[in-house]
Coordinates of C-alpha atoms in Angstrom, one line a residue:
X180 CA -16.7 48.2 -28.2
X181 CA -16.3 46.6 -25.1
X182 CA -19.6 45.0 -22.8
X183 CA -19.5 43.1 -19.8
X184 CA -20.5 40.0 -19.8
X185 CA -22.3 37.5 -16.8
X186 CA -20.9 34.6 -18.1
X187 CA -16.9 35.6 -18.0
X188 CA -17.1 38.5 -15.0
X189 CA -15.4 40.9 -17.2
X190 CA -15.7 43.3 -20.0
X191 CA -14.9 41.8 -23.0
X192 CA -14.2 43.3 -26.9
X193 CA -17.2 42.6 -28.6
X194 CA -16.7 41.1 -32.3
X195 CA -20.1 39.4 -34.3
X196 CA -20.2 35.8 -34.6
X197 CA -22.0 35.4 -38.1
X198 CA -19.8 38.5 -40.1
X199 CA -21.8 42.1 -40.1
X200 CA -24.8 40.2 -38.6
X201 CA -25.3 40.5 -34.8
X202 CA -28.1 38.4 -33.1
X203 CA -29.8 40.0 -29.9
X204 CA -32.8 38.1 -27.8
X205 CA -34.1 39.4 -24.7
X206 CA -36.6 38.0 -22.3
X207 CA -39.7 39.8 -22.5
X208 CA -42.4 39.8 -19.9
X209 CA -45.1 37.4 -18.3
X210 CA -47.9 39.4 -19.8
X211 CA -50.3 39.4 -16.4
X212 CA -50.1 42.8 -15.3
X213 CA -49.2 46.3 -16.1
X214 CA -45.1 46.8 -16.3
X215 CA -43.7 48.6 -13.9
X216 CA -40.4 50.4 -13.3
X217 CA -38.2 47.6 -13.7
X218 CA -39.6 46.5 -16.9
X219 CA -38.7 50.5 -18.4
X220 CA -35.3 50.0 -16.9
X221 CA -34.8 46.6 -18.8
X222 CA -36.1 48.2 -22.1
X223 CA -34.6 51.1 -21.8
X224 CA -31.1 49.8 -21.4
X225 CA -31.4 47.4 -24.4
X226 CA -33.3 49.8 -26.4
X227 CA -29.7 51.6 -26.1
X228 CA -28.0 48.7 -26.7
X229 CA -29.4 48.4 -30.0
X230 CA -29.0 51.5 -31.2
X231 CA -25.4 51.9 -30.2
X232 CA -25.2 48.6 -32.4
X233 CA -26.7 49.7 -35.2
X234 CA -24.6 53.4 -35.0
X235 CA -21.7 51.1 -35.3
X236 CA -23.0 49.5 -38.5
X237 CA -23.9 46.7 -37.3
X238 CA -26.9 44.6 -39.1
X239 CA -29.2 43.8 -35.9
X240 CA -32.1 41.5 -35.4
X241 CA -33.6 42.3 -32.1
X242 CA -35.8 39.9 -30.9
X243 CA -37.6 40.0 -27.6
X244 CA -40.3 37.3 -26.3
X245 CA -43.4 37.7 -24.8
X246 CA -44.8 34.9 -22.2
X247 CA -48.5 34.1 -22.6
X248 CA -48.7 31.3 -21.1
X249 CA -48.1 31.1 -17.6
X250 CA -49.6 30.0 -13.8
X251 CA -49.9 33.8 -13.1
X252 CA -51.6 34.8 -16.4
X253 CA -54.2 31.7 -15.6
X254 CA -54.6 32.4 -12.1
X255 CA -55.5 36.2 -13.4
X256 CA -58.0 34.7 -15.9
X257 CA -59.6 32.9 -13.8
X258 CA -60.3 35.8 -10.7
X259 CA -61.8 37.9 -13.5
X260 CA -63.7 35.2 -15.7
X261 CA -61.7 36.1 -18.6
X262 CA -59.6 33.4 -20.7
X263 CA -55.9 33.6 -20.5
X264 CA -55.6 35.1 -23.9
X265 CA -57.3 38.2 -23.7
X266 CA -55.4 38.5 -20.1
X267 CA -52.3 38.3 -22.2
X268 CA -53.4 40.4 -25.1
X269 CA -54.2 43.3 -22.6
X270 CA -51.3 43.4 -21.0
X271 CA -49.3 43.1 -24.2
X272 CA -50.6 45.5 -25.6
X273 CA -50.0 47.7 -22.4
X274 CA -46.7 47.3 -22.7
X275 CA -46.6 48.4 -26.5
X276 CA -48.5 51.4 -25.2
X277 CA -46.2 52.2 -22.0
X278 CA -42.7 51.4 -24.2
X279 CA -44.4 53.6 -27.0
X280 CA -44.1 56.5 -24.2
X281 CA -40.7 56.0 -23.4
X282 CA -39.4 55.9 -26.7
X283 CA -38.0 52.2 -27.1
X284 CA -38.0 51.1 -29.7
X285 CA -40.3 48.1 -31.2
X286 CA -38.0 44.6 -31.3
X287 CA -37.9 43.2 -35.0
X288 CA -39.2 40.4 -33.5
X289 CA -42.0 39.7 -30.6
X290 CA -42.6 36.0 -30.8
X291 CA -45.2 34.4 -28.3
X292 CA -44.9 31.2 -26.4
X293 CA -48.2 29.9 -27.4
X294 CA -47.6 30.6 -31.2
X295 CA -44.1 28.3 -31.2
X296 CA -46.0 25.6 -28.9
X297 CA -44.9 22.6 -31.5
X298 CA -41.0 24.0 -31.6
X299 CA -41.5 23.7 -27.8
X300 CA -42.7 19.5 -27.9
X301 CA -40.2 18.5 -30.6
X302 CA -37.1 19.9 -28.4
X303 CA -38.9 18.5 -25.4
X304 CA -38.7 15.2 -27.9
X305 CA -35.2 15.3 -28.6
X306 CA -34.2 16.1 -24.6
X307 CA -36.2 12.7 -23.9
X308 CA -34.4 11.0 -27.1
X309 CA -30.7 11.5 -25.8
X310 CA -31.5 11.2 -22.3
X311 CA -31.0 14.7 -20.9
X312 CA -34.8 14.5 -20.1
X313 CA -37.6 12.1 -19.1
X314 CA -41.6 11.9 -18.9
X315 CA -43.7 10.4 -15.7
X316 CA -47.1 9.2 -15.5
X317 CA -48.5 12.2 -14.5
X318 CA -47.6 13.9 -17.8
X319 CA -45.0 16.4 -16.8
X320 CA -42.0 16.1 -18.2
X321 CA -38.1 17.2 -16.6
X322 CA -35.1 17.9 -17.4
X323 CA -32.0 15.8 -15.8
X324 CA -29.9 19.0 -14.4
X325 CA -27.0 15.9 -13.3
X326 CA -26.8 15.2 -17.0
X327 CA -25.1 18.6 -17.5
X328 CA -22.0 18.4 -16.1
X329 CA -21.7 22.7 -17.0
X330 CA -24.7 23.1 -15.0
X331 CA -24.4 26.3 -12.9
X332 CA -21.9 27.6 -15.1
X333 CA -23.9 31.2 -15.6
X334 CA -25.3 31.8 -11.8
X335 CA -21.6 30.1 -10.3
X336 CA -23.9 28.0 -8.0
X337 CA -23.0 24.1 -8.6
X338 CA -25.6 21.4 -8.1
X339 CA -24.4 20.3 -4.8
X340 CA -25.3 23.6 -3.6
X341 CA -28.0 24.0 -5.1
X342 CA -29.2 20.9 -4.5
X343 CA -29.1 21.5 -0.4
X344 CA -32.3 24.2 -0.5
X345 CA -34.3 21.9 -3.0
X346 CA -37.7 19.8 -2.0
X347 CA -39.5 17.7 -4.4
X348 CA -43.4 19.2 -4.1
X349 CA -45.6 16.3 -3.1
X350 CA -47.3 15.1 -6.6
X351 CA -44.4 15.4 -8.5
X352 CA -42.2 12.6 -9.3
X353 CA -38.7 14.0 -10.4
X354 CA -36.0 11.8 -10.0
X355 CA -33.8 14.6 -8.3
X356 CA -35.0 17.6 -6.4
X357 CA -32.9 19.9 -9.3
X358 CA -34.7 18.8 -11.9
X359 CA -36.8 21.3 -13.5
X360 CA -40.2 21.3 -16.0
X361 CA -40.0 21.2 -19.6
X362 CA -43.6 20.6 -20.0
X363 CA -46.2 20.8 -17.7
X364 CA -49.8 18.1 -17.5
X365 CA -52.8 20.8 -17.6
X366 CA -54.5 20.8 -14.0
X367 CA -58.1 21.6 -14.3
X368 CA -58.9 24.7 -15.8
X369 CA -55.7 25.8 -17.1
X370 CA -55.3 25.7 -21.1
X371 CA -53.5 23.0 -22.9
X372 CA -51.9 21.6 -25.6
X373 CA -51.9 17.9 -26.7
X374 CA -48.6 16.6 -26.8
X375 CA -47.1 12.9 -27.0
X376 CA -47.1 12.7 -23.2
X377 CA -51.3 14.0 -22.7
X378 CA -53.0 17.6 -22.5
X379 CA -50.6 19.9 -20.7
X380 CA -48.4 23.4 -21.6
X381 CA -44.6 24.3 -21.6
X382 CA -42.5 24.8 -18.9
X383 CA -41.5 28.8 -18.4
X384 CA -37.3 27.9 -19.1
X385 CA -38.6 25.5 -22.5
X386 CA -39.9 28.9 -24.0
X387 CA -36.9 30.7 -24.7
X388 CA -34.8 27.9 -25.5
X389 CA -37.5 26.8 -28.5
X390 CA -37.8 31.2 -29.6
X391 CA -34.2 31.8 -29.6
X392 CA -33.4 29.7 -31.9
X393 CA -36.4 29.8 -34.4
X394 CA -35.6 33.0 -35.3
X395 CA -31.5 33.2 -34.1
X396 CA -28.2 31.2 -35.5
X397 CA -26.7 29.5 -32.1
X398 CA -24.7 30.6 -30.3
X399 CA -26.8 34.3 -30.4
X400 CA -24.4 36.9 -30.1
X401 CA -25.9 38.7 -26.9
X402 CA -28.4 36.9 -24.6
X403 CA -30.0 39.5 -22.1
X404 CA -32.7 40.0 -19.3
X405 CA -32.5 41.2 -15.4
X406 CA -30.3 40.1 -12.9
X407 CA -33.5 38.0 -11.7
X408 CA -33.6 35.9 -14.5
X409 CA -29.5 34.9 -14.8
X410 CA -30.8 31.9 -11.6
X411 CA -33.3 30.0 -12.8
X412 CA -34.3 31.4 -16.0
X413 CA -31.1 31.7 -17.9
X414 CA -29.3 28.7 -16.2
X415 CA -32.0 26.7 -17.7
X416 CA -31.9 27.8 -21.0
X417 CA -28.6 26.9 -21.5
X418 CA -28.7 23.3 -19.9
X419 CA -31.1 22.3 -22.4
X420 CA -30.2 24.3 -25.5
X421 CA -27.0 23.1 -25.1
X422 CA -27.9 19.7 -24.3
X423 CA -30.4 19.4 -27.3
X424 CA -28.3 21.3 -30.0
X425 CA -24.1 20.8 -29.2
X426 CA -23.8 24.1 -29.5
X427 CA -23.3 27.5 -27.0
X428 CA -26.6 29.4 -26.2
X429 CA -24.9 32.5 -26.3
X430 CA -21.6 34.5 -26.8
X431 CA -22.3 37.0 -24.5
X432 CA -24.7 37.4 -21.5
X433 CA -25.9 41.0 -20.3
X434 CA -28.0 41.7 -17.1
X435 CA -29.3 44.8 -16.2
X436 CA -29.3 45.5 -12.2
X437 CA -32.8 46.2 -10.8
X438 CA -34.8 49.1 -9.5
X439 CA -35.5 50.3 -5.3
X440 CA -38.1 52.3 -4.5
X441 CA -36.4 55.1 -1.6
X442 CA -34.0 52.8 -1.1
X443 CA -36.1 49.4 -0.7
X444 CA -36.5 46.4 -3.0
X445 CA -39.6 47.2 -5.2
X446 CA -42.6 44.9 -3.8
X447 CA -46.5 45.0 -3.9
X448 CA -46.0 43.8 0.1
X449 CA -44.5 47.2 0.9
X450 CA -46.4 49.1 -1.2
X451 CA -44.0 51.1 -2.9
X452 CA -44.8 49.2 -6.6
X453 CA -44.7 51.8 -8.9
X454 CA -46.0 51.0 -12.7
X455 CA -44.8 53.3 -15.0
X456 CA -48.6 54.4 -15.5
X457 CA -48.3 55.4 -12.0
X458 CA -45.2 57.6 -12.5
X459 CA -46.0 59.3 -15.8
X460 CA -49.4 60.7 -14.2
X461 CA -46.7 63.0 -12.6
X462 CA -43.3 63.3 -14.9
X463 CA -43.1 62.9 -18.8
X464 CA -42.1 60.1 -20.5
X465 CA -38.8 62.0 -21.2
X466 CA -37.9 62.8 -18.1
X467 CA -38.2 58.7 -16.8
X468 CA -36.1 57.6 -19.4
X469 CA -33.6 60.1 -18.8
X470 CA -34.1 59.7 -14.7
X471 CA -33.1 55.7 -16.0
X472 CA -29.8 56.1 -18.0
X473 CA -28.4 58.5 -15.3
X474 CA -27.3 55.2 -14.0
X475 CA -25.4 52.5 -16.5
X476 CA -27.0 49.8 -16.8
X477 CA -25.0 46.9 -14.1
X478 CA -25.5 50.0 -11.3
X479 CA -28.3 49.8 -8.8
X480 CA -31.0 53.1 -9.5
X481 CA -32.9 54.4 -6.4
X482 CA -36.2 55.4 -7.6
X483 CA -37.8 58.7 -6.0
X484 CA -40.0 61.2 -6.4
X485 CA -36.8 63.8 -4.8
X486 CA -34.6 61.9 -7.2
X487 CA -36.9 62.5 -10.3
X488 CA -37.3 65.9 -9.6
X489 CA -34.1 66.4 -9.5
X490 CA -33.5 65.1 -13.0
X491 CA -36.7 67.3 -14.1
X492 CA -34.6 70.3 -13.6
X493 CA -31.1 69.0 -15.0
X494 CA -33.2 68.0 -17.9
X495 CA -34.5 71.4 -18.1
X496 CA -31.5 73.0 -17.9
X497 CA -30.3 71.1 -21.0
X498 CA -33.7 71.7 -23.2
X499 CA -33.2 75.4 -22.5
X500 CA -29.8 75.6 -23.7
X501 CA -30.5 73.4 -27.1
X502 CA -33.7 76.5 -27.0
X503 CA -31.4 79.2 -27.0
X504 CA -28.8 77.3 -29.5
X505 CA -31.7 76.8 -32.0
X506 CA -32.4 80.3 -31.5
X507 CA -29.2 82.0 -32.1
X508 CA -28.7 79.5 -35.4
X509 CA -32.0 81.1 -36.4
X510 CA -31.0 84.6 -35.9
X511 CA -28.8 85.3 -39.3
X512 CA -26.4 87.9 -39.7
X513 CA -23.1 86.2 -38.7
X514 CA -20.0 88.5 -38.7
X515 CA -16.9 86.8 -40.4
X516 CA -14.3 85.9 -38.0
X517 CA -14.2 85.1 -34.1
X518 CA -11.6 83.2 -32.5
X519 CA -13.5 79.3 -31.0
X520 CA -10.5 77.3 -31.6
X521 CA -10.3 76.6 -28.5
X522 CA -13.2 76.0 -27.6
X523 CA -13.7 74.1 -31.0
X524 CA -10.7 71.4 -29.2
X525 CA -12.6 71.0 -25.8
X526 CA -15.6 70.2 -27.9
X527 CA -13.8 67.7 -30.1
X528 CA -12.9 66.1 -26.6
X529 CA -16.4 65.7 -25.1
X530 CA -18.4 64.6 -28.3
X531 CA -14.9 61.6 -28.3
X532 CA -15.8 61.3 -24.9
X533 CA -19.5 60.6 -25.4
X534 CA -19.0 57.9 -28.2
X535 CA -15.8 56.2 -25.9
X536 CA -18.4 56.2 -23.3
X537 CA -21.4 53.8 -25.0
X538 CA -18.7 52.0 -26.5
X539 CA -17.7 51.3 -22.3
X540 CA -20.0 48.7 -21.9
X541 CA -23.0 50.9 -22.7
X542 CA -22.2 53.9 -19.5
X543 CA -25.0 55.9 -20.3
X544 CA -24.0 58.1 -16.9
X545 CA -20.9 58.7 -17.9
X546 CA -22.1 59.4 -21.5
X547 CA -24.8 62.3 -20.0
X548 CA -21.6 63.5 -18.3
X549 CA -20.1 64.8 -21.7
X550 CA -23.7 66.0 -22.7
X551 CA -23.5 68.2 -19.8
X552 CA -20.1 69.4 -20.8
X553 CA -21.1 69.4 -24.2
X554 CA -24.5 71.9 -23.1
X555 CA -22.0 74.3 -20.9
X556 CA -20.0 74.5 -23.7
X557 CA -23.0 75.9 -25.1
X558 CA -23.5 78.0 -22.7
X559 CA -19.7 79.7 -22.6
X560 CA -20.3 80.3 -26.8
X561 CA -23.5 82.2 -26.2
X562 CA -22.4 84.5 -23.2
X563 CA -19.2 85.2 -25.3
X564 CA -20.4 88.6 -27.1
X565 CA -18.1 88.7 -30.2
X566 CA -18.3 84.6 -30.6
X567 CA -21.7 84.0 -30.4
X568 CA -22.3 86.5 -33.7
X569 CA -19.0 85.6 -35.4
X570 CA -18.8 83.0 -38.1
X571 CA -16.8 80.8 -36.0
X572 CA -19.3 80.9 -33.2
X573 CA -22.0 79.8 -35.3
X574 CA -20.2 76.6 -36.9
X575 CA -19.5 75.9 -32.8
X576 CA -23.0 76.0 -33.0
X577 CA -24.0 73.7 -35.6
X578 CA -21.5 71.5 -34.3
X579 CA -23.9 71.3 -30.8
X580 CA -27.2 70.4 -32.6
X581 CA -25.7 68.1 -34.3
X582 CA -24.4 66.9 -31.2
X583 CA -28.2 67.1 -30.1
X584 CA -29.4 64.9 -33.1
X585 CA -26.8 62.3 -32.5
X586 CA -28.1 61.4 -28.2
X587 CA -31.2 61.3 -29.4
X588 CA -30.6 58.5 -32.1
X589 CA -27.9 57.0 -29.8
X590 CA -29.7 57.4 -26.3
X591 CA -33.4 58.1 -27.4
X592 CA -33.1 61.7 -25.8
X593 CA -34.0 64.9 -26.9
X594 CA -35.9 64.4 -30.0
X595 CA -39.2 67.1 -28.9
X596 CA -38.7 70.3 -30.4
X597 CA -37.1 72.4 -27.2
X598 CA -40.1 74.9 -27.0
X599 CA -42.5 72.7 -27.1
X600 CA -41.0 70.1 -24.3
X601 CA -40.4 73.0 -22.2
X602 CA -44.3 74.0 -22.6
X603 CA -45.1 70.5 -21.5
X604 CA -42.4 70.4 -18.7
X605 CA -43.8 73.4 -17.3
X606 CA -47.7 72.1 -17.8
X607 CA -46.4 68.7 -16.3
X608 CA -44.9 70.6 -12.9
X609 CA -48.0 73.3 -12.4
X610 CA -49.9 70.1 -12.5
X611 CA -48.3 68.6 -9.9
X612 CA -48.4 71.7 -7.7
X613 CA -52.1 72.0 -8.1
X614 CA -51.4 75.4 -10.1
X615 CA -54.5 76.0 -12.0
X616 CA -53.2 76.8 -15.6
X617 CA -56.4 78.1 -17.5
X618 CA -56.4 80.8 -14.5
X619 CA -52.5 81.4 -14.9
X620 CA -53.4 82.3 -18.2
X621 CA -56.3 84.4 -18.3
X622 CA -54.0 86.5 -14.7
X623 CA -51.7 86.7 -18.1
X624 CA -53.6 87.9 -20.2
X625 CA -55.1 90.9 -17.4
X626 CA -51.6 91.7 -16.8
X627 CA -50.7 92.2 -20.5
X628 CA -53.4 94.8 -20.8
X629 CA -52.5 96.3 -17.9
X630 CA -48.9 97.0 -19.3
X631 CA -50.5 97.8 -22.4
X632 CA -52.1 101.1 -20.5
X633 CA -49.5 101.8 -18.5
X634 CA -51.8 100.5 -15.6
X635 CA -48.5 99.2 -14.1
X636 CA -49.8 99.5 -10.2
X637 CA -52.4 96.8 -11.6
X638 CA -49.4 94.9 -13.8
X639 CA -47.5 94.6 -10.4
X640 CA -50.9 93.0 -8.6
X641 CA -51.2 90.5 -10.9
X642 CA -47.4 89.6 -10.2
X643 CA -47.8 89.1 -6.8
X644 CA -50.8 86.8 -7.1
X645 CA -49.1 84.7 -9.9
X646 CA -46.0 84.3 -7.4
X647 CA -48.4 83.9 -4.2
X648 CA -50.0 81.0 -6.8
X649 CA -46.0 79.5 -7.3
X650 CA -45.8 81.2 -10.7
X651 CA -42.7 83.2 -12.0
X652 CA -43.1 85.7 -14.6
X653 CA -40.5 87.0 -17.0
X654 CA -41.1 89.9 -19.3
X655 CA -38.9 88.8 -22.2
X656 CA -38.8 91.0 -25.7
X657 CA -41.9 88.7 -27.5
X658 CA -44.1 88.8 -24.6
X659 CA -44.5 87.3 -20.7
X660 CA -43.3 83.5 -20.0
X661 CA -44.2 81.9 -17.1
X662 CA -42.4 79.0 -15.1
X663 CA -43.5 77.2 -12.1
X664 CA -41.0 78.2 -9.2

């Protein structure tokens, strides 16, 4: 298994540092407002992750942080009167609630800042102790970036570069414009802590360092967040972890690459913010999560409503063919026989290229790529008229739901029952047409007694106003189905 990895630039084998055991910590969110796009993107591809770890045996602890403590959680608080931990507790639990939908998967471990608030003052204590930190009056206390000679070793940005764009904010008294918090003195209605240097709270950076390795060995064996956090978030981290501990942060480093919104960074300013609330009032959780791993993860993903759309119907396609798969395997009476050797080796080749694919550095687009082939093989088995009742055609079969079984364990896809996802799918898009389903049905019902007696002048009426409504109907052998066209 090969991932990339931020620190090196390059994909790199990937082998556990502590035997079977692989640790995994991801930065969670700032638990002030509802998670958006981004946030599903950043689960998502680390929900695969550790599932592709775990399919290869691996013994995983998965460990993602949640900040609850923060100026943008207090600043909330205050605006609605509330304190900052119910702000935190809403949104938290939001996110459960949002991640739930999408199928992530829980981490084994959601640790908060404000519950690990000691572990935070006694590394802040042994920064101060061998001098890679220092307190000032005000109660704030920094770390010395100089006195990390590796500093800038993640982002590629040295301190004399960065140290051009910094500005020391007037009330602060670092002794260089690169030093950053480790702890913070409480202004005014913000909550606190008492610590050895007066009432104040931790610094964002402090947070993850202190988590990490509460729960972790050092150096963890994957380290991961957006591309947003690798400068400051992450470079921080690792200056004081490493100072305080002699020891690496983190083997390896993963990023996932952001979201746009029709082709524009994602921003409130613009307008274009898009929670995932916002986006499932119009697609189903299954069709987002597979809209995100079209992409692999270190791609950029244009976010649309065009674009989602389009995956609807790819999506669709595919639930239709594992429908008709599950209902030829339910049909019985297979003839000994029939020749899908063949097609039995071009299978072989596509479920090896699915696997070779997540073990690539996670490429969940090339990945979908052999699902398709995988689906169209499908496809060729059940238009082939001696096959698809022969003996050999039905172990081809077998072979595909299978197949089916497997992406959804590995890529959290394709776990609803086909019928009953295509019901939804089909509920989802009259809903966003303005169809009027109750009335599709009872028009339904009409026409089915109509073809009951024969009244087939009346039977053809109702066809035309179902299609003149943007309804298709299909007279199959159990009865009428409907689709939105």
């Amino acid at each position: 298994m090969q991932l990339y990895n931020t620190m090196t630039k390059r994909k790199e084998p990937f082998e556990p540092l502590h035997g079977n055991k692989v640790g995994v910590y991801v930065c969670g969110i700032t638990a002030y407002a509802l998670s958006h796009i981004g946030h599903a993107r950043s689960a998502v591809a680390f929900d695969v992750l550790i599932r592709v770890l775990r399919h290869r045996g691996y013994d995983v602890t998965f460990v993602r942080n949640f900040t609850d403590v923060d100026d943008k959680i207090i600043a909330r608080a205050n605006a609605e009167g509330r304190t900052s931990e119910e702000i935190a507790e809403t949104y938290i639990e939001a996110f459960h609630e949002d991640m739930d939908r999408l199928g992530v998967q829980r981490a084994d471990l959601e640790p908060r800042a404000t519950q690990h608030i000691e572990d935070m003052i006694a590394l802040c204590r042994k920064l101060i102790e061998n001098g890679r930190a220092y307190a000032v009056p005000s109660g704030d206390v920094y770390f010395r970036v100089r006195s990390f000679p590796q500093y800038g070793k993640l982002s590629g940005c040295s301190p004399d570069e960065l140290r051009s764009g910094a500005r020391i904010t007037p009330g602060e008294s670092k002794e260089d414009p690169l030093d950053f918090a480790l702890w913070k003195a409480a202004k005014p209605g913000e909550p606190f802590w008492e610590s050895p240097w007066g009432k104040g709270r931790p610094g964002w950076h402090i947070e993850c360092s202190a988590m990490s390795k509460k729960y972790l060995p050092l150096p963890l064996d994957i380290h991961g967040g957006g591309l947003d956090l690798i400068f400051p978030h992450h470079e921080n981290e690792i200056a004081q972890t490493e100072a305080a501990n002699h020891a690496e942060l983190a083997h390896f480093w993963m990023h996932n690459v952001f979201v746009q919104v029709n082709s524009e960074k994602m921003s409130k300013s613009l307008g274009n913010f898009k929670t995932i609330r916002d986006i499932l009032e119009t697609c189903l959780p299954e069709t987002l999560r597979f809209f995100l791993l079209g992409k692999q993860y270190r791609s950029p993903i244009d976010f649309s409503m065009e674009s989602l759309e389009e995956c609807e119907k790819a999506q669709k396609r595919v639930y239709e063919a594992l429908e008709s798969v599950q209902q030829a395997l339910s049909g019985g009476n297979w003839k000994l026989g029939g020749d899908g050797e063949a097609l039995a080796g071009e299978l072989a080749v596509q479920e090896k290229g699915f696997q070779d694919a997540l073990d690539d550095d996670c490429n969940t687009a090339a990945a979908i790529g052999h699902l398709f082939n995988i689906v169209h093989i499908a496809g060729r088995i059940l238009e082939n008229k001696k096959l698809r009742t022969a003996e050999a055609g039905r172990q081809l079969l077998e072979r595909i739901a299978k197949n089916a079984s497997l992406w959804n364990d590995l890529l959290g896809l394709f776990g609803a029952d086909p019928g009953t996802f295509l019901d939804e799918l089909r509920n989802m898009q009259a809903h966003r047409r303005g169809i009027d389903i109750a009335r599709v049905n009872q028009l339904l019902a009409e026409r089915q007694l109509a073809r009951q007696n024969r009244d087939f002048t009346r039977s053809d009426e109702i066809r035309d106003a179902l299609q003149s409504m943007g309804v298709e109907i299909r007279d199959m052998p159990g009865g009428s189905v409907w689709d939105v066209l």
